[in-house]
Amino acid sequence: MLSRVRGWFRRTPPSFDPTWEAVLRSGFDHWNLLDDAELERMRMLVARFFHGRRWEAAQGMDLTDEVKVLISAQASMLLLGLELDEYLDVSSVIVHKSTMRVKKQRPTGGGVWSGGTQHISGQAHHRGPVMLSWSAAQRGARVPERGMNVVYHEFAHRLDMMDGVTDGTPPLGDEAAQARWQQVFTEAFARVHDGESILRNYAGTNPAEFFAVATELFFNRPFDVFTHERDLYEELRSFYGQDPANRLVRAGIHPDA
Ligand SMILES: [Zn+2]
């Protein structure tokens, strides 16, 4: 009896508004590549993300449901194949109209710091909010071929941070998996520094940025990663539990097309 009473009072899960479907089909290219089972899980994840976060607008951003749903879906893409229905510790998302200006502080030696400003399209702090530029998020969702996606990038950082350290290695199964990951990522990271990588230079900033940039490319240009960074592709495929290259083939898109 008690369990029935408890069931009665259990919070109803957030629901996916059917009108979001058209928004996602036209505004989020990857949505159109998903099969029925993937769509079913994605609708659950999107609804959870949409309703479970605190949303804040900055720079006079008009924070409509369309904006929130398109960001929710991109963030949820990374969770699609994980045994995780929600980002832990991401309580709020702050959406800016376009790039954000942040102060850049760089040591120049002798205790002297050089200032200046930097324009960024996103930022993710440990246990803090995720900040995104809507213009970048919108472009990333619509034009994956460019290889960039600020939402994938910042939420890859959040997955990386789940074990408490932002080091380019998210929580992995066992020690063997961790050793393999570190070997593959170290070699691929070195190729960025040697100018022999398909990953953009920013990936060479540090291992955390490498993982975030690799995630963007893995989902957006999977054939490139599969062809030029095969071991990296396999590690990401196994971590994310998704095979984006195969998803393209399933949709009739081939590497030489
Ligand atoms: Zn980053």
PDB file of C-alpha atoms and ligand atoms in Angstrom:
ATOM      1  CA  MET A   1       0.000   0.000   0.000  1.00  0.00           C
ATOM      2  CA  LEU A   2       2.773   2.361   1.021  1.00  0.00           C
ATOM      3  CA  SER A   3       4.570   1.877  -2.287  1.00  0.00           C
ATOM      4  CA  ARG A   4       1.360   2.685  -4.144  1.00  0.00           C
ATOM      5  CA  VAL A   5       0.979   5.865  -2.149  1.00  0.00           C
ATOM      6  CA  ARG A   6       4.595   6.767  -2.849  1.00  0.00           C
ATOM      7  CA  GLY A   7       4.064   6.092  -6.534  1.00  0.00           C
ATOM      8  CA  TRP A   8       1.081   8.372  -6.496  1.00  0.00           C
ATOM      9  CA  PHE A   9       3.098  11.260  -5.134  1.00  0.00           C
ATOM     10  CA  ARG A  10       6.154  10.685  -7.288  1.00  0.00           C
ATOM     11  CA  ARG A  11       6.920  13.677  -9.445  1.00  0.00           C
ATOM     12  CA  THR A  12       5.771  13.137 -13.018  1.00  0.00           C
ATOM     13  CA  PRO A  13       8.753  13.139 -15.370  1.00  0.00           C
ATOM     14  CA  PRO A  14       9.127  16.273 -17.468  1.00  0.00           C
ATOM     15  CA  SER A  15       7.480  15.844 -20.817  1.00  0.00           C
ATOM     16  CA  PHE A  16       8.736  16.551 -24.312  1.00  0.00           C
ATOM     17  CA  ASP A  17       6.548  19.154 -25.979  1.00  0.00           C
ATOM     18  CA  PRO A  18       5.555  17.784 -29.429  1.00  0.00           C
ATOM     19  CA  THR A  19       6.055  21.243 -30.974  1.00  0.00           C
ATOM     20  CA  TRP A  20       9.795  20.925 -30.229  1.00  0.00           C
ATOM     21  CA  GLU A  21      10.088  18.227 -32.879  1.00  0.00           C
ATOM     22  CA  ALA A  22       9.837  20.682 -35.786  1.00  0.00           C
ATOM     23  CA  VAL A  23      12.233  23.109 -34.070  1.00  0.00           C
ATOM     24  CA  LEU A  24      14.829  20.361 -33.751  1.00  0.00           C
ATOM     25  CA  ARG A  25      14.317  19.009 -37.250  1.00  0.00           C
ATOM     26  CA  SER A  26      14.986  22.393 -38.804  1.00  0.00           C
ATOM     27  CA  GLY A  27      17.501  23.793 -36.338  1.00  0.00           C
ATOM     28  CA  PHE A  28      19.600  20.813 -35.237  1.00  0.00           C
ATOM     29  CA  ASP A  29      21.089  18.876 -38.108  1.00  0.00           C
ATOM     30  CA  HIS A  30      22.056  15.831 -36.024  1.00  0.00           C
ATOM     31  CA  TRP A  31      18.463  15.318 -34.909  1.00  0.00           C
ATOM     32  CA  ASN A  32      17.626  14.111 -38.428  1.00  0.00           C
ATOM     33  CA  LEU A  33      20.217  11.320 -38.253  1.00  0.00           C
ATOM     34  CA  LEU A  34      18.764   9.609 -35.191  1.00  0.00           C
ATOM     35  CA  ASP A  35      16.813   6.351 -35.388  1.00  0.00           C
ATOM     36  CA  ASP A  36      13.570   5.705 -33.496  1.00  0.00           C
ATOM     37  CA  ALA A  37      15.192   4.256 -30.371  1.00  0.00           C
ATOM     38  CA  GLU A  38      17.691   7.125 -30.232  1.00  0.00           C
ATOM     39  CA  LEU A  39      14.912   9.682 -30.701  1.00  0.00           C
ATOM     40  CA  GLU A  40      12.921   8.160 -27.887  1.00  0.00           C
ATOM     41  CA  ARG A  41      15.808   8.452 -25.451  1.00  0.00           C
ATOM     42  CA  MET A  42      16.717  11.918 -26.740  1.00  0.00           C
ATOM     43  CA  ARG A  43      13.183  13.229 -26.145  1.00  0.00           C
ATOM     44  CA  MET A  44      13.445  12.114 -22.518  1.00  0.00           C
ATOM     45  CA  LEU A  45      16.918  13.672 -22.134  1.00  0.00           C
ATOM     46  CA  VAL A  46      15.898  16.944 -23.801  1.00  0.00           C
ATOM     47  CA  ALA A  47      12.820  17.283 -21.575  1.00  0.00           C
ATOM     48  CA  ARG A  48      14.916  16.624 -18.463  1.00  0.00           C
ATOM     49  CA  PHE A  49      17.572  19.113 -19.494  1.00  0.00           C
ATOM     50  CA  PHE A  50      15.059  21.763 -20.521  1.00  0.00           C
ATOM     51  CA  HIS A  51      13.053  21.578 -17.291  1.00  0.00           C
ATOM     52  CA  GLY A  52      15.844  20.711 -14.900  1.00  0.00           C
ATOM     53  CA  ARG A  53      18.150  23.694 -15.482  1.00  0.00           C
ATOM     54  CA  ARG A  54      17.875  27.313 -14.465  1.00  0.00           C
ATOM     55  CA  TRP A  55      18.143  29.435 -17.591  1.00  0.00           C
ATOM     56  CA  GLU A  56      19.496  32.948 -17.604  1.00  0.00           C
ATOM     57  CA  ALA A  57      19.702  35.456 -20.408  1.00  0.00           C
ATOM     58  CA  ALA A  58      22.619  37.856 -20.825  1.00  0.00           C
ATOM     59  CA  GLN A  59      23.368  40.707 -23.242  1.00  0.00           C
ATOM     60  CA  GLY A  60      19.633  41.276 -23.819  1.00  0.00           C
ATOM     61  CA  MET A  61      19.264  37.773 -25.198  1.00  0.00           C
ATOM     62  CA  ASP A  62      15.663  36.800 -25.951  1.00  0.00           C
ATOM     63  CA  LEU A  63      15.584  33.409 -24.259  1.00  0.00           C
ATOM     64  CA  THR A  64      12.753  31.661 -26.095  1.00  0.00           C
ATOM     65  CA  ASP A  65      11.715  28.007 -25.760  1.00  0.00           C
ATOM     66  CA  GLU A  66      13.270  27.396 -29.198  1.00  0.00           C
ATOM     67  CA  VAL A  67      16.637  28.603 -27.983  1.00  0.00           C
ATOM     68  CA  LYS A  68      16.406  26.488 -24.831  1.00  0.00           C
ATOM     69  CA  VAL A  69      15.292  23.383 -26.701  1.00  0.00           C
ATOM     70  CA  LEU A  70      18.084  23.645 -29.268  1.00  0.00           C
ATOM     71  CA  ILE A  71      20.698  24.005 -26.538  1.00  0.00           C
ATOM     72  CA  SER A  72      19.103  21.187 -24.491  1.00  0.00           C
ATOM     73  CA  ALA A  73      19.242  18.826 -27.470  1.00  0.00           C
ATOM     74  CA  GLN A  74      22.882  19.519 -28.249  1.00  0.00           C
ATOM     75  CA  ALA A  75      23.874  19.024 -24.616  1.00  0.00           C
ATOM     76  CA  SER A  76      21.821  15.815 -24.528  1.00  0.00           C
ATOM     77  CA  MET A  77      23.558  14.385 -27.608  1.00  0.00           C
ATOM     78  CA  LEU A  78      26.649  13.635 -25.528  1.00  0.00           C
ATOM     79  CA  LEU A  79      24.534  11.687 -23.014  1.00  0.00           C
ATOM     80  CA  LEU A  80      22.681   9.621 -25.610  1.00  0.00           C
ATOM     81  CA  GLY A  81      24.915   6.562 -25.292  1.00  0.00           C
ATOM     82  CA  LEU A  82      25.993   7.069 -21.679  1.00  0.00           C
ATOM     83  CA  GLU A  83      24.416   5.513 -18.615  1.00  0.00           C
ATOM     84  CA  LEU A  84      23.724   8.992 -17.396  1.00  0.00           C
ATOM     85  CA  ASP A  85      20.429  10.823 -17.823  1.00  0.00           C
ATOM     86  CA  GLU A  86      21.564  14.148 -16.529  1.00  0.00           C
ATOM     87  CA  TYR A  87      24.647  16.330 -16.108  1.00  0.00           C
ATOM     88  CA  LEU A  88      25.600  16.345 -12.479  1.00  0.00           C
ATOM     89  CA  ASP A  89      26.178  19.760 -10.940  1.00  0.00           C
ATOM     90  CA  VAL A  90      25.037  21.792 -13.951  1.00  0.00           C
ATOM     91  CA  SER A  91      22.347  23.858 -12.295  1.00  0.00           C
ATOM     92  CA  SER A  92      22.234  26.751 -14.712  1.00  0.00           C
ATOM     93  CA  VAL A  93      22.905  27.767 -18.273  1.00  0.00           C
ATOM     94  CA  ILE A  94      23.590  31.399 -19.141  1.00  0.00           C
ATOM     95  CA  VAL A  95      22.883  32.293 -22.742  1.00  0.00           C
ATOM     96  CA  HIS A  96      24.597  35.294 -24.300  1.00  0.00           C
ATOM     97  CA  LYS A  97      23.577  36.784 -27.621  1.00  0.00           C
ATOM     98  CA  SER A  98      27.032  36.452 -29.118  1.00  0.00           C
ATOM     99  CA  THR A  99      30.624  36.128 -27.967  1.00  0.00           C
ATOM    100  CA  MET A 100      31.539  37.050 -24.410  1.00  0.00           C
ATOM    101  CA  ARG A 101      34.414  39.291 -23.479  1.00  0.00           C
ATOM    102  CA  VAL A 102      36.538  37.963 -20.690  1.00  0.00           C
ATOM    103  CA  LYS A 103      39.647  39.410 -19.110  1.00  0.00           C
ATOM    104  CA  LYS A 104      42.768  37.620 -20.125  1.00  0.00           C
ATOM    105  CA  GLN A 105      45.543  37.472 -17.564  1.00  0.00           C
ATOM    106  CA  ARG A 106      48.916  36.203 -18.615  1.00  0.00           C
ATOM    107  CA  PRO A 107      52.085  36.136 -16.569  1.00  0.00           C
ATOM    108  CA  THR A 108      54.899  37.888 -18.407  1.00  0.00           C
ATOM    109  CA  GLY A 109      57.581  37.123 -15.856  1.00  0.00           C
ATOM    110  CA  GLY A 110      58.849  38.895 -12.757  1.00  0.00           C
ATOM    111  CA  GLY A 111      55.403  38.906 -11.180  1.00  0.00           C
ATOM    112  CA  VAL A 112      54.047  41.112 -13.956  1.00  0.00           C
ATOM    113  CA  TRP A 113      50.735  40.210 -15.578  1.00  0.00           C
ATOM    114  CA  SER A 114      49.599  41.410 -18.948  1.00  0.00           C
ATOM    115  CA  GLY A 115      45.897  42.062 -19.301  1.00  0.00           C
ATOM    116  CA  GLY A 116      43.677  42.426 -22.312  1.00  0.00           C
ATOM    117  CA  THR A 117      40.372  41.009 -23.354  1.00  0.00           C
ATOM    118  CA  GLN A 118      39.492  37.824 -25.142  1.00  0.00           C
ATOM    119  CA  HIS A 119      36.321  36.918 -27.022  1.00  0.00           C
ATOM    120  CA  ILE A 120      34.984  33.487 -26.255  1.00  0.00           C
ATOM    121  CA  SER A 121      31.864  31.595 -27.309  1.00  0.00           C
ATOM    122  CA  GLY A 122      31.471  29.509 -24.198  1.00  0.00           C
ATOM    123  CA  GLN A 123      32.780  28.670 -20.769  1.00  0.00           C
ATOM    124  CA  ALA A 124      32.228  25.852 -18.279  1.00  0.00           C
ATOM    125  CA  HIS A 125      33.234  26.088 -14.660  1.00  0.00           C
ATOM    126  CA  HIS A 126      33.418  23.200 -12.223  1.00  0.00           C
ATOM    127  CA  ARG A 127      30.071  23.099 -10.365  1.00  0.00           C
ATOM    128  CA  GLY A 128      29.200  26.503 -11.821  1.00  0.00           C
ATOM    129  CA  PRO A 129      27.014  27.580 -14.711  1.00  0.00           C
ATOM    130  CA  VAL A 130      27.728  26.840 -18.344  1.00  0.00           C
ATOM    131  CA  MET A 131      27.895  29.997 -20.450  1.00  0.00           C
ATOM    132  CA  LEU A 132      27.143  29.889 -24.141  1.00  0.00           C
ATOM    133  CA  SER A 133      26.991  32.267 -27.060  1.00  0.00           C
ATOM    134  CA  TRP A 134      23.689  31.730 -28.834  1.00  0.00           C
ATOM    135  CA  SER A 135      25.070  32.784 -32.226  1.00  0.00           C
ATOM    136  CA  ALA A 136      27.777  30.103 -31.952  1.00  0.00           C
ATOM    137  CA  ALA A 137      25.370  27.472 -30.555  1.00  0.00           C
ATOM    138  CA  GLN A 138      22.892  28.111 -33.348  1.00  0.00           C
ATOM    139  CA  ARG A 139      25.530  27.893 -36.076  1.00  0.00           C
ATOM    140  CA  GLY A 140      27.039  24.737 -34.578  1.00  0.00           C
ATOM    141  CA  ALA A 141      23.650  23.013 -34.541  1.00  0.00           C
ATOM    142  CA  ARG A 142      22.846  23.938 -38.125  1.00  0.00           C
ATOM    143  CA  VAL A 143      26.204  23.490 -39.815  1.00  0.00           C
ATOM    144  CA  PRO A 144      28.036  20.535 -38.307  1.00  0.00           C
ATOM    145  CA  GLU A 145      30.375  20.272 -41.302  1.00  0.00           C
ATOM    146  CA  ARG A 146      32.298  23.236 -39.940  1.00  0.00           C
ATOM    147  CA  GLY A 147      33.457  20.868 -37.244  1.00  0.00           C
ATOM    148  CA  MET A 148      32.705  23.220 -34.372  1.00  0.00           C
ATOM    149  CA  ASN A 149      30.025  23.048 -31.726  1.00  0.00           C
ATOM    150  CA  VAL A 150      30.298  25.192 -28.615  1.00  0.00           C
ATOM    151  CA  VAL A 151      27.621  23.188 -26.758  1.00  0.00           C
ATOM    152  CA  TYR A 152      29.393  19.871 -27.371  1.00  0.00           C
ATOM    153  CA  HIS A 153      32.645  21.564 -26.366  1.00  0.00           C
ATOM    154  CA  GLU A 154      31.478  22.991 -23.039  1.00  0.00           C
ATOM    155  CA  PHE A 155      29.502  19.909 -22.035  1.00  0.00           C
ATOM    156  CA  ALA A 156      32.448  17.661 -22.889  1.00  0.00           C
ATOM    157  CA  HIS A 157      34.318  19.741 -20.279  1.00  0.00           C
ATOM    158  CA  ARG A 158      31.540  18.987 -17.813  1.00  0.00           C
ATOM    159  CA  LEU A 159      31.840  15.238 -18.457  1.00  0.00           C
ATOM    160  CA  ASP A 160      35.609  15.555 -18.044  1.00  0.00           C
ATOM    161  CA  MET A 161      35.052  17.303 -14.676  1.00  0.00           C
ATOM    162  CA  MET A 162      32.837  14.551 -13.283  1.00  0.00           C
ATOM    163  CA  ASP A 163      35.751  12.825 -11.566  1.00  0.00           C
ATOM    164  CA  GLY A 164      36.788  16.091  -9.938  1.00  0.00           C
ATOM    165  CA  VAL A 165      39.723  16.872 -12.230  1.00  0.00           C
ATOM    166  CA  THR A 166      39.670  18.656 -15.575  1.00  0.00           C
ATOM    167  CA  ASP A 167      42.428  16.733 -17.294  1.00  0.00           C
ATOM    168  CA  GLY A 168      40.958  15.505 -20.563  1.00  0.00           C
ATOM    169  CA  THR A 169      40.081  12.112 -19.114  1.00  0.00           C
ATOM    170  CA  PRO A 170      36.442  11.616 -18.115  1.00  0.00           C
ATOM    171  CA  PRO A 171      35.566   8.785 -15.735  1.00  0.00           C
ATOM    172  CA  LEU A 172      36.381   5.525 -17.509  1.00  0.00           C
ATOM    173  CA  GLY A 173      35.684   1.931 -16.617  1.00  0.00           C
ATOM    174  CA  ASP A 174      38.875   0.360 -15.357  1.00  0.00           C
ATOM    175  CA  GLU A 175      42.615   0.946 -15.199  1.00  0.00           C
ATOM    176  CA  ALA A 176      43.244  -0.756 -18.533  1.00  0.00           C
ATOM    177  CA  ALA A 177      40.726   1.526 -20.229  1.00  0.00           C
ATOM    178  CA  GLN A 178      42.352   4.527 -18.587  1.00  0.00           C
ATOM    179  CA  ALA A 179      45.854   3.497 -19.675  1.00  0.00           C
ATOM    180  CA  ARG A 180      44.715   2.949 -23.263  1.00  0.00           C
ATOM    181  CA  TRP A 181      42.885   6.290 -23.314  1.00  0.00           C
ATOM    182  CA  GLN A 182      45.938   8.114 -21.982  1.00  0.00           C
ATOM    183  CA  GLN A 183      48.260   6.539 -24.531  1.00  0.00           C
ATOM    184  CA  VAL A 184      45.980   7.303 -27.480  1.00  0.00           C
ATOM    185  CA  PHE A 185      45.247  10.841 -26.325  1.00  0.00           C
ATOM    186  CA  THR A 186      48.888  11.643 -25.539  1.00  0.00           C
ATOM    187  CA  GLU A 187      49.971  10.581 -29.026  1.00  0.00           C
ATOM    188  CA  ALA A 188      47.149  12.474 -30.720  1.00  0.00           C
ATOM    189  CA  PHE A 189      47.860  15.538 -28.559  1.00  0.00           C
ATOM    190  CA  ALA A 190      51.507  15.467 -29.681  1.00  0.00           C
ATOM    191  CA  ARG A 191      50.388  15.466 -33.325  1.00  0.00           C
ATOM    192  CA  VAL A 192      48.567  18.766 -32.724  1.00  0.00           C
ATOM    193  CA  HIS A 193      51.841  20.272 -31.479  1.00  0.00           C
ATOM    194  CA  ASP A 194      53.736  18.838 -34.439  1.00  0.00           C
ATOM    195  CA  GLY A 195      51.240  20.418 -36.835  1.00  0.00           C
ATOM    196  CA  GLU A 196      50.209  16.993 -38.102  1.00  0.00           C
ATOM    197  CA  SER A 197      46.679  16.823 -36.774  1.00  0.00           C
ATOM    198  CA  ILE A 198      43.223  17.352 -38.235  1.00  0.00           C
ATOM    199  CA  LEU A 199      42.247  18.900 -34.891  1.00  0.00           C
ATOM    200  CA  ARG A 200      42.412  22.678 -34.771  1.00  0.00           C
ATOM    201  CA  ASN A 201      45.340  24.301 -32.965  1.00  0.00           C
ATOM    202  CA  TYR A 202      43.244  25.174 -29.932  1.00  0.00           C
ATOM    203  CA  ALA A 203      43.240  21.450 -29.069  1.00  0.00           C
ATOM    204  CA  GLY A 204      46.919  21.852 -28.220  1.00  0.00           C
ATOM    205  CA  THR A 205      46.173  24.284 -25.357  1.00  0.00           C
ATOM    206  CA  ASN A 206      46.047  21.451 -22.808  1.00  0.00           C
ATOM    207  CA  PRO A 207      44.601  17.909 -22.539  1.00  0.00           C
ATOM    208  CA  ALA A 208      41.210  19.208 -21.355  1.00  0.00           C
ATOM    209  CA  GLU A 209      40.824  21.409 -24.441  1.00  0.00           C
ATOM    210  CA  PHE A 210      42.036  18.522 -26.570  1.00  0.00           C
ATOM    211  CA  PHE A 211      39.221  16.293 -25.318  1.00  0.00           C
ATOM    212  CA  ALA A 212      36.610  19.032 -25.862  1.00  0.00           C
ATOM    213  CA  VAL A 213      37.807  19.814 -29.399  1.00  0.00           C
ATOM    214  CA  ALA A 214      38.112  16.096 -30.225  1.00  0.00           C
ATOM    215  CA  THR A 215      34.505  15.637 -29.089  1.00  0.00           C
ATOM    216  CA  GLU A 216      33.338  18.403 -31.442  1.00  0.00           C
ATOM    217  CA  LEU A 217      35.109  16.834 -34.392  1.00  0.00           C
ATOM    218  CA  PHE A 218      34.068  13.272 -33.509  1.00  0.00           C
ATOM    219  CA  PHE A 219      30.387  14.208 -33.731  1.00  0.00           C
ATOM    220  CA  ASN A 220      30.642  16.762 -36.529  1.00  0.00           C
ATOM    221  CA  ARG A 221      33.209  15.314 -38.911  1.00  0.00           C
ATOM    222  CA  PRO A 222      33.314  11.648 -37.889  1.00  0.00           C
ATOM    223  CA  PHE A 223      34.724  10.411 -41.211  1.00  0.00           C
ATOM    224  CA  ASP A 224      37.751  12.696 -40.799  1.00  0.00           C
ATOM    225  CA  VAL A 225      38.452  11.414 -37.307  1.00  0.00           C
ATOM    226  CA  PHE A 226      37.844   7.805 -38.378  1.00  0.00           C
ATOM    227  CA  THR A 227      40.262   8.164 -41.296  1.00  0.00           C
ATOM    228  CA  HIS A 228      43.048  10.252 -39.752  1.00  0.00           C
ATOM    229  CA  GLU A 229      42.796   9.505 -36.022  1.00  0.00           C
ATOM    230  CA  ARG A 230      41.466   5.961 -35.949  1.00  0.00           C
ATOM    231  CA  ASP A 231      42.572   5.124 -32.384  1.00  0.00           C
ATOM    232  CA  LEU A 232      41.134   8.385 -31.109  1.00  0.00           C
ATOM    233  CA  TYR A 233      37.882   7.594 -32.917  1.00  0.00           C
ATOM    234  CA  GLU A 234      37.697   4.177 -31.243  1.00  0.00           C
ATOM    235  CA  GLU A 235      38.324   5.619 -27.774  1.00  0.00           C
ATOM    236  CA  LEU A 236      35.620   8.255 -28.248  1.00  0.00           C
ATOM    237  CA  ARG A 237      33.220   5.723 -29.745  1.00  0.00           C
ATOM    238  CA  SER A 238      33.693   3.462 -26.783  1.00  0.00           C
ATOM    239  CA  PHE A 239      33.381   6.288 -24.234  1.00  0.00           C
ATOM    240  CA  TYR A 240      30.329   7.981 -25.753  1.00  0.00           C
ATOM    241  CA  GLY A 241      28.698   4.706 -26.794  1.00  0.00           C
ATOM    242  CA  GLN A 242      27.936   6.242 -30.168  1.00  0.00           C
ATOM    243  CA  ASP A 243      29.242   5.700 -33.679  1.00  0.00           C
ATOM    244  CA  PRO A 244      28.611   8.956 -35.588  1.00  0.00           C
ATOM    245  CA  ALA A 245      30.369   7.746 -38.761  1.00  0.00           C
ATOM    246  CA  ASN A 246      28.084   4.744 -38.914  1.00  0.00           C
ATOM    247  CA  ARG A 247      25.118   7.021 -38.307  1.00  0.00           C
ATOM    248  CA  LEU A 248      26.042   9.032 -41.419  1.00  0.00           C
ATOM    249  CA  VAL A 249      26.437   5.854 -43.492  1.00  0.00           C
ATOM    250  CA  ARG A 250      23.018   4.726 -42.248  1.00  0.00           C
ATOM    251  CA  ALA A 251      21.620   8.018 -43.544  1.00  0.00           C
ATOM    252  CA  GLY A 252      23.176   7.376 -46.943  1.00  0.00           C
ATOM    253  CA  ILE A 253      26.052   9.822 -46.485  1.00  0.00           C
ATOM    254  CA  HIS A 254      29.498   8.479 -47.418  1.00  0.00           C
ATOM    255  CA  PRO A 255      33.028   9.797 -46.868  1.00  0.00           C
ATOM    256  CA  ASP A 256      33.607  10.749 -50.500  1.00  0.00           C
ATOM    257  CA  ALA A 257      30.176  12.347 -50.940  1.00  0.00           C
TER     258      ALA A 257
HETATM  259 ZN    ZN B   1      37.313  24.601 -23.711  1.00  0.00          ZN
END
